[in-house]
Short mmCIF file of N, CA and C in Angstrom, two decimals:
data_model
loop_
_atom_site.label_atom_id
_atom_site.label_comp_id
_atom_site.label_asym_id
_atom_site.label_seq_id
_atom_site.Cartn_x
_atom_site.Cartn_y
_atom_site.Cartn_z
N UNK A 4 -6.94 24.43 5.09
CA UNK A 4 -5.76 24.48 5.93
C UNK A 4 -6.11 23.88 7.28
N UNK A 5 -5.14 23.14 7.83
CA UNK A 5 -5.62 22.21 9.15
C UNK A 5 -4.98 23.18 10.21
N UNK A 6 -5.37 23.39 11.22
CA UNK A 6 -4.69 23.64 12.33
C UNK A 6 -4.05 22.83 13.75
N UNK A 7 -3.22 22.61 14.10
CA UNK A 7 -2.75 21.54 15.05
C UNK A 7 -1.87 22.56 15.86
N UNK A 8 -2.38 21.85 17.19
CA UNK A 8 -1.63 22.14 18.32
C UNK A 8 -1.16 20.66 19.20
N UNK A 9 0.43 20.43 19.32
CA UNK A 9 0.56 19.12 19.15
C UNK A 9 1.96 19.35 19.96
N UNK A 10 2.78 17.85 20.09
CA UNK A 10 4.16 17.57 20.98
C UNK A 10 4.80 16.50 20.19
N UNK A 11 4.12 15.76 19.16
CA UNK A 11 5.33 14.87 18.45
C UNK A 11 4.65 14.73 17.11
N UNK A 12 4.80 14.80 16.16
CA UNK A 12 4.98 14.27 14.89
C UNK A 12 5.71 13.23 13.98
N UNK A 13 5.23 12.57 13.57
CA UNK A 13 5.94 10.98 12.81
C UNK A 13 5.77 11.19 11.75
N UNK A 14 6.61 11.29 10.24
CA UNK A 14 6.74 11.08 9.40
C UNK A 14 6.73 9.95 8.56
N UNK A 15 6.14 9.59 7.34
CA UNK A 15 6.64 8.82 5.78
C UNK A 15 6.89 9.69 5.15
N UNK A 16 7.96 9.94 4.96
CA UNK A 16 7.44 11.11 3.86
C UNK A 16 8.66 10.46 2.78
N UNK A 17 8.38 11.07 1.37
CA UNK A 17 9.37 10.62 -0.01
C UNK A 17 10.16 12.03 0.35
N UNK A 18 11.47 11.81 -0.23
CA UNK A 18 12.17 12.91 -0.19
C UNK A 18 10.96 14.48 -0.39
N UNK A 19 10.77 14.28 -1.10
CA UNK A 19 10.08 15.61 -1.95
C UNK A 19 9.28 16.25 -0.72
N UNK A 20 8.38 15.51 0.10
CA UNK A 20 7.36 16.03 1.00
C UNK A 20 8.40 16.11 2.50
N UNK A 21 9.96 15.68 2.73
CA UNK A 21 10.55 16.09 3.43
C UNK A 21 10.32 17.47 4.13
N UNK A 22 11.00 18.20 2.80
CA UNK A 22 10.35 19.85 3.02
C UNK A 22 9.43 20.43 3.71
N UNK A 23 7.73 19.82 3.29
CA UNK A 23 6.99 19.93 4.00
C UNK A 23 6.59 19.69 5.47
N UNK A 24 7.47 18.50 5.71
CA UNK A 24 7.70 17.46 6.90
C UNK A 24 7.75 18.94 8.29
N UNK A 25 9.10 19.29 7.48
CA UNK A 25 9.97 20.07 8.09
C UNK A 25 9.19 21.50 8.92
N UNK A 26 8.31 21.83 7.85
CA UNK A 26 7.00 22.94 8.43
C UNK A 26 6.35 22.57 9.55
N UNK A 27 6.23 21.28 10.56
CA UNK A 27 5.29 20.91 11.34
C UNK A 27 6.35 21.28 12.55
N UNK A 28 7.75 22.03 12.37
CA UNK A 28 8.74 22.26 13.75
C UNK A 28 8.45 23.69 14.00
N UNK A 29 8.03 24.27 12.92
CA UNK A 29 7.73 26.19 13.52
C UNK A 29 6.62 26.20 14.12
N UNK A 30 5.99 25.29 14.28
CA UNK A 30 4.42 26.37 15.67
C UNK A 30 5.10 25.15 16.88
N UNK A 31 6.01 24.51 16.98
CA UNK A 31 6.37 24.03 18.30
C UNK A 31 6.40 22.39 18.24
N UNK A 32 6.15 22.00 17.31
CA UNK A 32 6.36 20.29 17.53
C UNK A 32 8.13 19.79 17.07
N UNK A 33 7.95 18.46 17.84
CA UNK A 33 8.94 17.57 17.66
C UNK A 33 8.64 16.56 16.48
N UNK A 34 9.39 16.76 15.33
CA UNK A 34 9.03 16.11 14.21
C UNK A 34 10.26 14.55 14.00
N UNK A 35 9.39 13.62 13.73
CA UNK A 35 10.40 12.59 13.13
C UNK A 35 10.03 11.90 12.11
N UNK A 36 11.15 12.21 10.65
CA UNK A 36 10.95 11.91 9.76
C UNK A 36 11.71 10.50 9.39
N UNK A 37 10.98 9.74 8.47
CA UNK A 37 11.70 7.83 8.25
C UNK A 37 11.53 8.15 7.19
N UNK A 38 12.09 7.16 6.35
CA UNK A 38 12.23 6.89 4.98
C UNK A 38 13.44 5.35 5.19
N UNK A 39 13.37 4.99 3.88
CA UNK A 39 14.53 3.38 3.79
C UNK A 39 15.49 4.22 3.50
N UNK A 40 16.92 3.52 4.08
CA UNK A 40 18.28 4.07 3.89
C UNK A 40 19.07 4.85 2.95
N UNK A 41 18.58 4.41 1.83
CA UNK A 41 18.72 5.13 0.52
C UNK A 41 18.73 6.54 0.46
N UNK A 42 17.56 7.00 1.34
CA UNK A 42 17.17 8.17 0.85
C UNK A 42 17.10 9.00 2.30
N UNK A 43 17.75 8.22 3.21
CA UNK A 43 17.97 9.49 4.40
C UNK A 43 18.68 10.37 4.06
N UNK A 44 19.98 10.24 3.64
CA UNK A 44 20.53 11.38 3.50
C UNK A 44 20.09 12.85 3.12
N UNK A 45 18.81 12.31 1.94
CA UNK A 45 18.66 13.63 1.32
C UNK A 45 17.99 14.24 2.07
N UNK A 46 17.26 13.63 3.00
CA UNK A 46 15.90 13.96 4.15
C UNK A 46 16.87 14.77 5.14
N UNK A 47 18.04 14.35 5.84
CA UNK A 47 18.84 14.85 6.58
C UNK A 47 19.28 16.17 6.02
N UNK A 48 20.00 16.08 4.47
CA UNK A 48 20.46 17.10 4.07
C UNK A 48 19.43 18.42 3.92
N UNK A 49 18.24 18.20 4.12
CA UNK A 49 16.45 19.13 3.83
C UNK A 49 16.76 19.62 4.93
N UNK A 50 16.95 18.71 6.06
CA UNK A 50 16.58 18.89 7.76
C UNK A 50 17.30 20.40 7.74
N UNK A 51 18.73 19.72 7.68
CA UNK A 51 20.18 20.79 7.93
C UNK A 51 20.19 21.69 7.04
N UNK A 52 19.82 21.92 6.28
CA UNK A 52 19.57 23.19 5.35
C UNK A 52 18.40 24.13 5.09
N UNK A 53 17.26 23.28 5.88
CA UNK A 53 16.03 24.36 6.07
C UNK A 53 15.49 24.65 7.82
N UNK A 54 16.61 24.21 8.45
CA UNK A 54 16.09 24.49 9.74
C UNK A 54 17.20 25.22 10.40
N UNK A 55 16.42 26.14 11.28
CA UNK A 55 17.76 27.43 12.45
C UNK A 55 18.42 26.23 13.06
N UNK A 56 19.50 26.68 13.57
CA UNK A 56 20.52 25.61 14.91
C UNK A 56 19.55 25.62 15.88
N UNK A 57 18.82 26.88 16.18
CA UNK A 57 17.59 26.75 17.33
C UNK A 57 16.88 25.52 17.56
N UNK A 58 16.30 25.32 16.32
CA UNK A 58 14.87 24.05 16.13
C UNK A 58 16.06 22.70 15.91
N UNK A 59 17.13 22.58 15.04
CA UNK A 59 17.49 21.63 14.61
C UNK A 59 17.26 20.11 15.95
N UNK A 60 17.60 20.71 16.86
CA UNK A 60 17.28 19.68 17.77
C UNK A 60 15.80 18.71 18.00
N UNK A 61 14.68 19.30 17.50
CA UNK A 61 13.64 18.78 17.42
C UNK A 61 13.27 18.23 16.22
N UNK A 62 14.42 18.15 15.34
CA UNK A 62 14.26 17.23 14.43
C UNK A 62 15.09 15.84 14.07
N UNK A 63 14.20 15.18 14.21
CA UNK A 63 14.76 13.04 13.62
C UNK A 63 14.87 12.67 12.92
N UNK A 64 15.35 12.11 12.16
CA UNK A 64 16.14 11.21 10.63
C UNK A 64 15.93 10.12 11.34
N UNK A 65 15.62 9.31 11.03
CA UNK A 65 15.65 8.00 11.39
C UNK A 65 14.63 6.63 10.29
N UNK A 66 16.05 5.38 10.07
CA UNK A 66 15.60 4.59 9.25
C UNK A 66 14.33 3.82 9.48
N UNK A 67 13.28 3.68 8.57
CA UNK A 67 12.25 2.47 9.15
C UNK A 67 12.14 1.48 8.04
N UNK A 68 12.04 0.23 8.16
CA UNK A 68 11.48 -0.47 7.16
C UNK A 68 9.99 -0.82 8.20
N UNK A 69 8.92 -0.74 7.51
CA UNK A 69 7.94 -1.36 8.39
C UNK A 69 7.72 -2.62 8.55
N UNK A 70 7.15 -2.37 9.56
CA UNK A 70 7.06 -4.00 10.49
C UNK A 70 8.39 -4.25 11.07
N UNK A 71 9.56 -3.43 10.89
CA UNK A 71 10.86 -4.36 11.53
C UNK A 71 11.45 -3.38 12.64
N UNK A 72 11.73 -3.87 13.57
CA UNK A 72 12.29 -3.29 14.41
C UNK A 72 11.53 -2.10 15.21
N UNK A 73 10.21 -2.13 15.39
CA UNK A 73 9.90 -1.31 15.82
C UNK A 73 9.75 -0.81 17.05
N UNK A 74 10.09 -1.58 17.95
CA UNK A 74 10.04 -1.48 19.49
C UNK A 74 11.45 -0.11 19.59
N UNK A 75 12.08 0.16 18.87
CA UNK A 75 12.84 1.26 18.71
C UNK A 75 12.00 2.66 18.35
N UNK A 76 10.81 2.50 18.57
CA UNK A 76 9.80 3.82 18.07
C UNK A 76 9.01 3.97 19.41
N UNK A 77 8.85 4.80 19.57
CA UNK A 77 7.45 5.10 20.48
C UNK A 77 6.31 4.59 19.96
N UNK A 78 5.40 4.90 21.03
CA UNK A 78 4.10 4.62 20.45
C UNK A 78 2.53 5.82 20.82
N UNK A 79 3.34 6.89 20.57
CA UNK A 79 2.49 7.75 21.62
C UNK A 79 2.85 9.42 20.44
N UNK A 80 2.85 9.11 19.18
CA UNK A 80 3.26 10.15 18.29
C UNK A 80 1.37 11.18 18.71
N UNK A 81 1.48 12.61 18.53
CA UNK A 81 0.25 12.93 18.47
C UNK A 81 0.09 12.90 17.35
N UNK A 82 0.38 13.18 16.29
CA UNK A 82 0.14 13.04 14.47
C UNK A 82 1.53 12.11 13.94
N UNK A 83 0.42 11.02 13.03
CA UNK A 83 1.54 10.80 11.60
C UNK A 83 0.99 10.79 10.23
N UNK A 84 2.00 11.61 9.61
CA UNK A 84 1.42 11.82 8.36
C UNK A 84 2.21 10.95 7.26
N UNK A 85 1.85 10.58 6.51
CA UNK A 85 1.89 9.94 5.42
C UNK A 85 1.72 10.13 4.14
N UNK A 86 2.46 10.41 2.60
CA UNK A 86 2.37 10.21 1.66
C UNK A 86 2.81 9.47 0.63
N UNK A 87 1.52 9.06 -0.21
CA UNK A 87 2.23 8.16 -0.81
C UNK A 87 2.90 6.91 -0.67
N UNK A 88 2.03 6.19 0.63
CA UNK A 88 3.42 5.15 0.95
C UNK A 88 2.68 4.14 0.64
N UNK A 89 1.34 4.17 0.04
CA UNK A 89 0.37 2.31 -0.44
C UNK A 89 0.68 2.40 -1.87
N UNK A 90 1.72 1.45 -2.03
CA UNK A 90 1.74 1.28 -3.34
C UNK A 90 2.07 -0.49 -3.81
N UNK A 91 2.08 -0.87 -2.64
CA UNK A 91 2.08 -2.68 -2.55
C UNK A 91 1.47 -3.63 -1.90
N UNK A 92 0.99 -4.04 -2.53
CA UNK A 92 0.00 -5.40 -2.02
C UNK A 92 0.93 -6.10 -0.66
N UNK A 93 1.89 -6.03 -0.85
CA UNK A 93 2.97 -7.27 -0.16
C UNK A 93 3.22 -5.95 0.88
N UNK A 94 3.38 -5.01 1.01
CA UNK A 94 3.42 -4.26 1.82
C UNK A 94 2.48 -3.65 3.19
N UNK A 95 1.53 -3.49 2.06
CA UNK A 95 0.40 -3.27 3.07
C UNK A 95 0.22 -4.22 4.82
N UNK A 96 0.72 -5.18 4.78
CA UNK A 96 -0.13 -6.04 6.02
C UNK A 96 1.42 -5.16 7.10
N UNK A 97 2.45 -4.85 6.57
CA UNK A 97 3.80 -4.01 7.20
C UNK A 97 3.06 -2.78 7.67
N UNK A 98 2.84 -1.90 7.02
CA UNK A 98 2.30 -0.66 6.95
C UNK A 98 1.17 -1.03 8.18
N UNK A 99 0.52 -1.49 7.78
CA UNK A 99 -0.46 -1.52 8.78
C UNK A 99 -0.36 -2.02 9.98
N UNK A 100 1.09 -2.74 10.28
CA UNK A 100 1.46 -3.36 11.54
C UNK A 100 2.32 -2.15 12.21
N UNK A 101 2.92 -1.09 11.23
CA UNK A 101 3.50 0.05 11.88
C UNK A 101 2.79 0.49 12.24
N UNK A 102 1.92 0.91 11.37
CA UNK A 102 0.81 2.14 12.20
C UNK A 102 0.39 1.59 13.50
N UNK A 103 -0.37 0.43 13.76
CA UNK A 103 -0.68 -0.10 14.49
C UNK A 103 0.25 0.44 15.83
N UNK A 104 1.24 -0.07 15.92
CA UNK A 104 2.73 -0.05 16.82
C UNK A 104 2.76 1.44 17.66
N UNK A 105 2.97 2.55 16.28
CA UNK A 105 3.28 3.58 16.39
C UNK A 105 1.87 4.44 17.00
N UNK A 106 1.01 4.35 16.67
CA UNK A 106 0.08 5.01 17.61
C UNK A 106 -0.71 4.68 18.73
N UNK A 107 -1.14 5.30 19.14
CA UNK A 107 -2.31 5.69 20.76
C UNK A 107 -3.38 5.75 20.29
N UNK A 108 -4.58 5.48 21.01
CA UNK A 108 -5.92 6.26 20.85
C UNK A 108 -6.18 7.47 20.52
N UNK A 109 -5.27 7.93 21.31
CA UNK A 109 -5.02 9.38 20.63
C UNK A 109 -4.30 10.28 19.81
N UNK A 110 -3.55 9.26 18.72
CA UNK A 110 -2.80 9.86 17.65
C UNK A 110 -3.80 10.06 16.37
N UNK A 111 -3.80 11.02 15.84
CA UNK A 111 -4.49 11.27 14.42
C UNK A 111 -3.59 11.01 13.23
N UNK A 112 -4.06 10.20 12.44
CA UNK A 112 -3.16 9.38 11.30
C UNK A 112 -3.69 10.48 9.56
N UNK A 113 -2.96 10.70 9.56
CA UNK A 113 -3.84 11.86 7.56
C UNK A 113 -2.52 10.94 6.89
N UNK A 114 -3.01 9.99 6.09
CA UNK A 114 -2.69 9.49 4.88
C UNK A 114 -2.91 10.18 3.96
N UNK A 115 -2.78 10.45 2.79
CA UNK A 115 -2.76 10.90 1.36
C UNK A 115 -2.30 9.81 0.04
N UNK A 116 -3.10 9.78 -0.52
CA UNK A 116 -2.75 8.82 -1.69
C UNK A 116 -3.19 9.19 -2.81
N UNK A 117 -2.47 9.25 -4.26
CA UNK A 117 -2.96 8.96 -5.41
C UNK A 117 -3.90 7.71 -5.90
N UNK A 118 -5.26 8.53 -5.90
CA UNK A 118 -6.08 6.59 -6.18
C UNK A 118 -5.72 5.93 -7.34
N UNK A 119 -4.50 6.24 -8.31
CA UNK A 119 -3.86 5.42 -9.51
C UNK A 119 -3.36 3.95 -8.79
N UNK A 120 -3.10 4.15 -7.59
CA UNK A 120 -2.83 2.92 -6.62
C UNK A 120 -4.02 2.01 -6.08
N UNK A 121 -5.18 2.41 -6.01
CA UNK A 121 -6.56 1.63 -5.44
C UNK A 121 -6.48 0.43 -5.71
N UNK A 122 -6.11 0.07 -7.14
CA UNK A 122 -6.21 -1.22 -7.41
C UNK A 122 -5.32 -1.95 -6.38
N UNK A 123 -4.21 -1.70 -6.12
CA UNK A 123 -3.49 -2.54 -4.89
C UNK A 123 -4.30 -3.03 -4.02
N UNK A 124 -4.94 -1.92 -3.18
CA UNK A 124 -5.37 -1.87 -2.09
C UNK A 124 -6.51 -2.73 -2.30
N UNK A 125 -6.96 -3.84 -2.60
CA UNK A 125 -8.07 -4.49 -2.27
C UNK A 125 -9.22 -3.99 -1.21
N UNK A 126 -10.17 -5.10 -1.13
CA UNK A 126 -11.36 -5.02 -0.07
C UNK A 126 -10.62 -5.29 1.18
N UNK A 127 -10.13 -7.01 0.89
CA UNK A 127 -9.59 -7.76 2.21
C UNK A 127 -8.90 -6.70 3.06
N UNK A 128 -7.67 -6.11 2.30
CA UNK A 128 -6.69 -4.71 3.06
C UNK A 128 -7.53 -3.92 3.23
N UNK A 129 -8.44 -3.45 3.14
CA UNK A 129 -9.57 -2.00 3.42
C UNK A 129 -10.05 -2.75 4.35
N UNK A 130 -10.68 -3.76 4.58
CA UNK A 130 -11.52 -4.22 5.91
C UNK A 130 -10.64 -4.37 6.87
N UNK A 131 -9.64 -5.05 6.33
CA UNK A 131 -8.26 -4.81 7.92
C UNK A 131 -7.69 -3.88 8.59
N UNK A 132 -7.56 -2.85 7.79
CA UNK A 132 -7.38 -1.34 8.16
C UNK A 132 -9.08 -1.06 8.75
N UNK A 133 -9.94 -1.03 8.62
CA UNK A 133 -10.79 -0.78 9.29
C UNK A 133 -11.53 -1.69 10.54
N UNK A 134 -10.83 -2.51 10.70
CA UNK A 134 -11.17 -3.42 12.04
C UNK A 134 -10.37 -2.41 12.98
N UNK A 135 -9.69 -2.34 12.66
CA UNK A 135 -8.03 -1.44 13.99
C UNK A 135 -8.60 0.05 13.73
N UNK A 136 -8.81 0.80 12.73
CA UNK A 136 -8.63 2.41 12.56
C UNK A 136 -10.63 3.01 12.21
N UNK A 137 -10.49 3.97 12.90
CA UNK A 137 -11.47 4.58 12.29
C UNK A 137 -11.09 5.51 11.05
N UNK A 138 -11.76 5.43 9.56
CA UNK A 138 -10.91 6.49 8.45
C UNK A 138 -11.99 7.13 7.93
N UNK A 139 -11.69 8.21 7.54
CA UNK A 139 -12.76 8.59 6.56
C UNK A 139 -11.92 9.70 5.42
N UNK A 140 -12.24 10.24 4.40
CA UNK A 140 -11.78 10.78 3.49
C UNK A 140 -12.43 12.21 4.28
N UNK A 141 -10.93 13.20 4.30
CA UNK A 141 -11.53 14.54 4.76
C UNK A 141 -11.45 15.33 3.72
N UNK A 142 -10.65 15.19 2.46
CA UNK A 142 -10.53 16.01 1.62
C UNK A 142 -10.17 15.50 0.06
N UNK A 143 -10.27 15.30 -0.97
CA UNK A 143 -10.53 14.94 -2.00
C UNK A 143 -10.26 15.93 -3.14
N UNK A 144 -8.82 16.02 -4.38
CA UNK A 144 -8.74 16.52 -5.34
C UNK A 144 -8.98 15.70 -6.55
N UNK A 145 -10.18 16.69 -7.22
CA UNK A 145 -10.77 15.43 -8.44
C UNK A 145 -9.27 15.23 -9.29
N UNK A 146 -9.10 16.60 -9.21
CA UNK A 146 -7.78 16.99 -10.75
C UNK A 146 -6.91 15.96 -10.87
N UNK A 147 -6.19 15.90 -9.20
CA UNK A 147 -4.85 15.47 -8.92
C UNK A 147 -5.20 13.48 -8.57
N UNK A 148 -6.91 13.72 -8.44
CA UNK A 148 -7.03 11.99 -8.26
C UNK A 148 -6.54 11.49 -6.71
N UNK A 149 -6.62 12.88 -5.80
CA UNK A 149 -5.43 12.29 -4.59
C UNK A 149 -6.69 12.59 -3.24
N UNK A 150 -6.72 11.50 -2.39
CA UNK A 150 -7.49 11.59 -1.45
C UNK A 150 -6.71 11.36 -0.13
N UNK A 151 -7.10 12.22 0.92
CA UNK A 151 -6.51 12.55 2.57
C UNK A 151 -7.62 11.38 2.98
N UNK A 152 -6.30 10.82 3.88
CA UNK A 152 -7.80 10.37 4.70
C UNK A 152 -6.98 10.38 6.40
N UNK A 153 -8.35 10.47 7.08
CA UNK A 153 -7.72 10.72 8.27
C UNK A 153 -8.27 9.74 8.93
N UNK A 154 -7.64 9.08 10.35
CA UNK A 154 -7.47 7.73 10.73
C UNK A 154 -7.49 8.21 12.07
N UNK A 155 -8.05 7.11 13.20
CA UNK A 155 -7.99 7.20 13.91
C UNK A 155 -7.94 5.76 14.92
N UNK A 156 -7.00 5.42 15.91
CA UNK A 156 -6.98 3.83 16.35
C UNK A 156 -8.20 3.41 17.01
N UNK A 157 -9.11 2.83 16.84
CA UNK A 157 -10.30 2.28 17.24
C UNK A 157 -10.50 1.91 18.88
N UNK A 158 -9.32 1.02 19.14
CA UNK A 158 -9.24 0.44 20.36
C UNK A 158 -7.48 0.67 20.88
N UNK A 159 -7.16 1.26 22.29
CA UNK A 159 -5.96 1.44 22.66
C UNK A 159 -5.32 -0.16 23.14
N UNK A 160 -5.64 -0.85 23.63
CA UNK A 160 -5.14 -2.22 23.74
C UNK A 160 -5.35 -3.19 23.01
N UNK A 161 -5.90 -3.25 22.09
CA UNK A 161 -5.71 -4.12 20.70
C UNK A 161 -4.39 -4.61 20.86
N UNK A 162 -4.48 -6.02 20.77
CA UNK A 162 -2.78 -6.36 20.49
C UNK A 162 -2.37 -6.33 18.88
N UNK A 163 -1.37 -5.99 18.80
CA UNK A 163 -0.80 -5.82 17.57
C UNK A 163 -0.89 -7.27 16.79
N UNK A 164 -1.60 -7.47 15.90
CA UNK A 164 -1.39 -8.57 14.93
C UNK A 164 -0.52 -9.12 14.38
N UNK A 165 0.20 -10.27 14.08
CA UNK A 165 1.23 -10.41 13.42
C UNK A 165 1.33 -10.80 11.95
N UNK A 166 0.58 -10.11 11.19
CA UNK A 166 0.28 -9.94 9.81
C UNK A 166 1.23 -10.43 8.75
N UNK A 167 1.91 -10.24 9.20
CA UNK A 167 3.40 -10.71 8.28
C UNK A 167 3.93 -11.99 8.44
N UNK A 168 3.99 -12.99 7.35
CA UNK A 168 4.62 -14.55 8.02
C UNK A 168 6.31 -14.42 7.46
#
């Protein structure tokens, strides 16, 4: 079990880990959850049905496609968590231009992935993610095949790459 004491939270989450999303607003954070358009609603409808009118205010719905439009985000989240979201080759250089965007030196990044996806993820994408992030695997289920890894931005003025043509 992790413990965090924190002021903003950034979401990927798939509908399903919404729910969970939603747990990071009871010890006091400001949570904001993305997903593609499709599937806000249901994320919204989680929000409004598992949170008091009290908290509802500290929680965000909001669309992302990565890499686009991001100057509409902060860049100063203290945690973003992530599941499940490497599942494309063609994606990855996006993903990694969000993260980039979206954090500080001092944001802590916990990815989670099923390694049924590894094969995507090449060397080339693992060395690029590790020029920008410090990562390491903090926790590891043999059963489930699913590895955390936690991230951290290497350098705070790095200019953002433009990875994407």
């Amino acid at each position: 079990m992790l413990n965090f004491s924190f002021g903003g939270f950034f979401f990927f989450p798939n509908c399903d880990e919404s729910i969970r999303s939603i747990n990071f607003l009871l010890p006091g954070g400001d949570v904001t959850l993305t997903d593609q358009l499709p599937v806000l609603h249901q994320i919204a409808r989680n929000v409004t049905t598992n949170i008091s009118p009290e908290q509802i205010h500290r929680a965000k719905v909001r669309e992302l496609a990565w890499g686009k439009e991001l100057k509409c985000y902060p860049s100063d989240f203290d945690f973003i968590l992530g599941s499940d979201i490497i599942y494309s080759k063609i994606s990855f250089p996006l993903l990694l231009q969000t993260l980039l965007h979206l954090s500080s030196q001092n944001t802590i990044i916990y990815l989670s992935s099923e390694m049924k996806y590894k094969f995507i993820v090449d060397e080339a994408y693992v060395n690029l993610l590790t020029k920008y992030f410090n990562s390491e695997i903090v926790s590891r289920d043999n059963e489930l095949d699913i590895n955390l890894y936690r991230m951290t931005k290497k350098c705070p003025d790095t200019e953002i790459p433009q990875l994407c043509k």
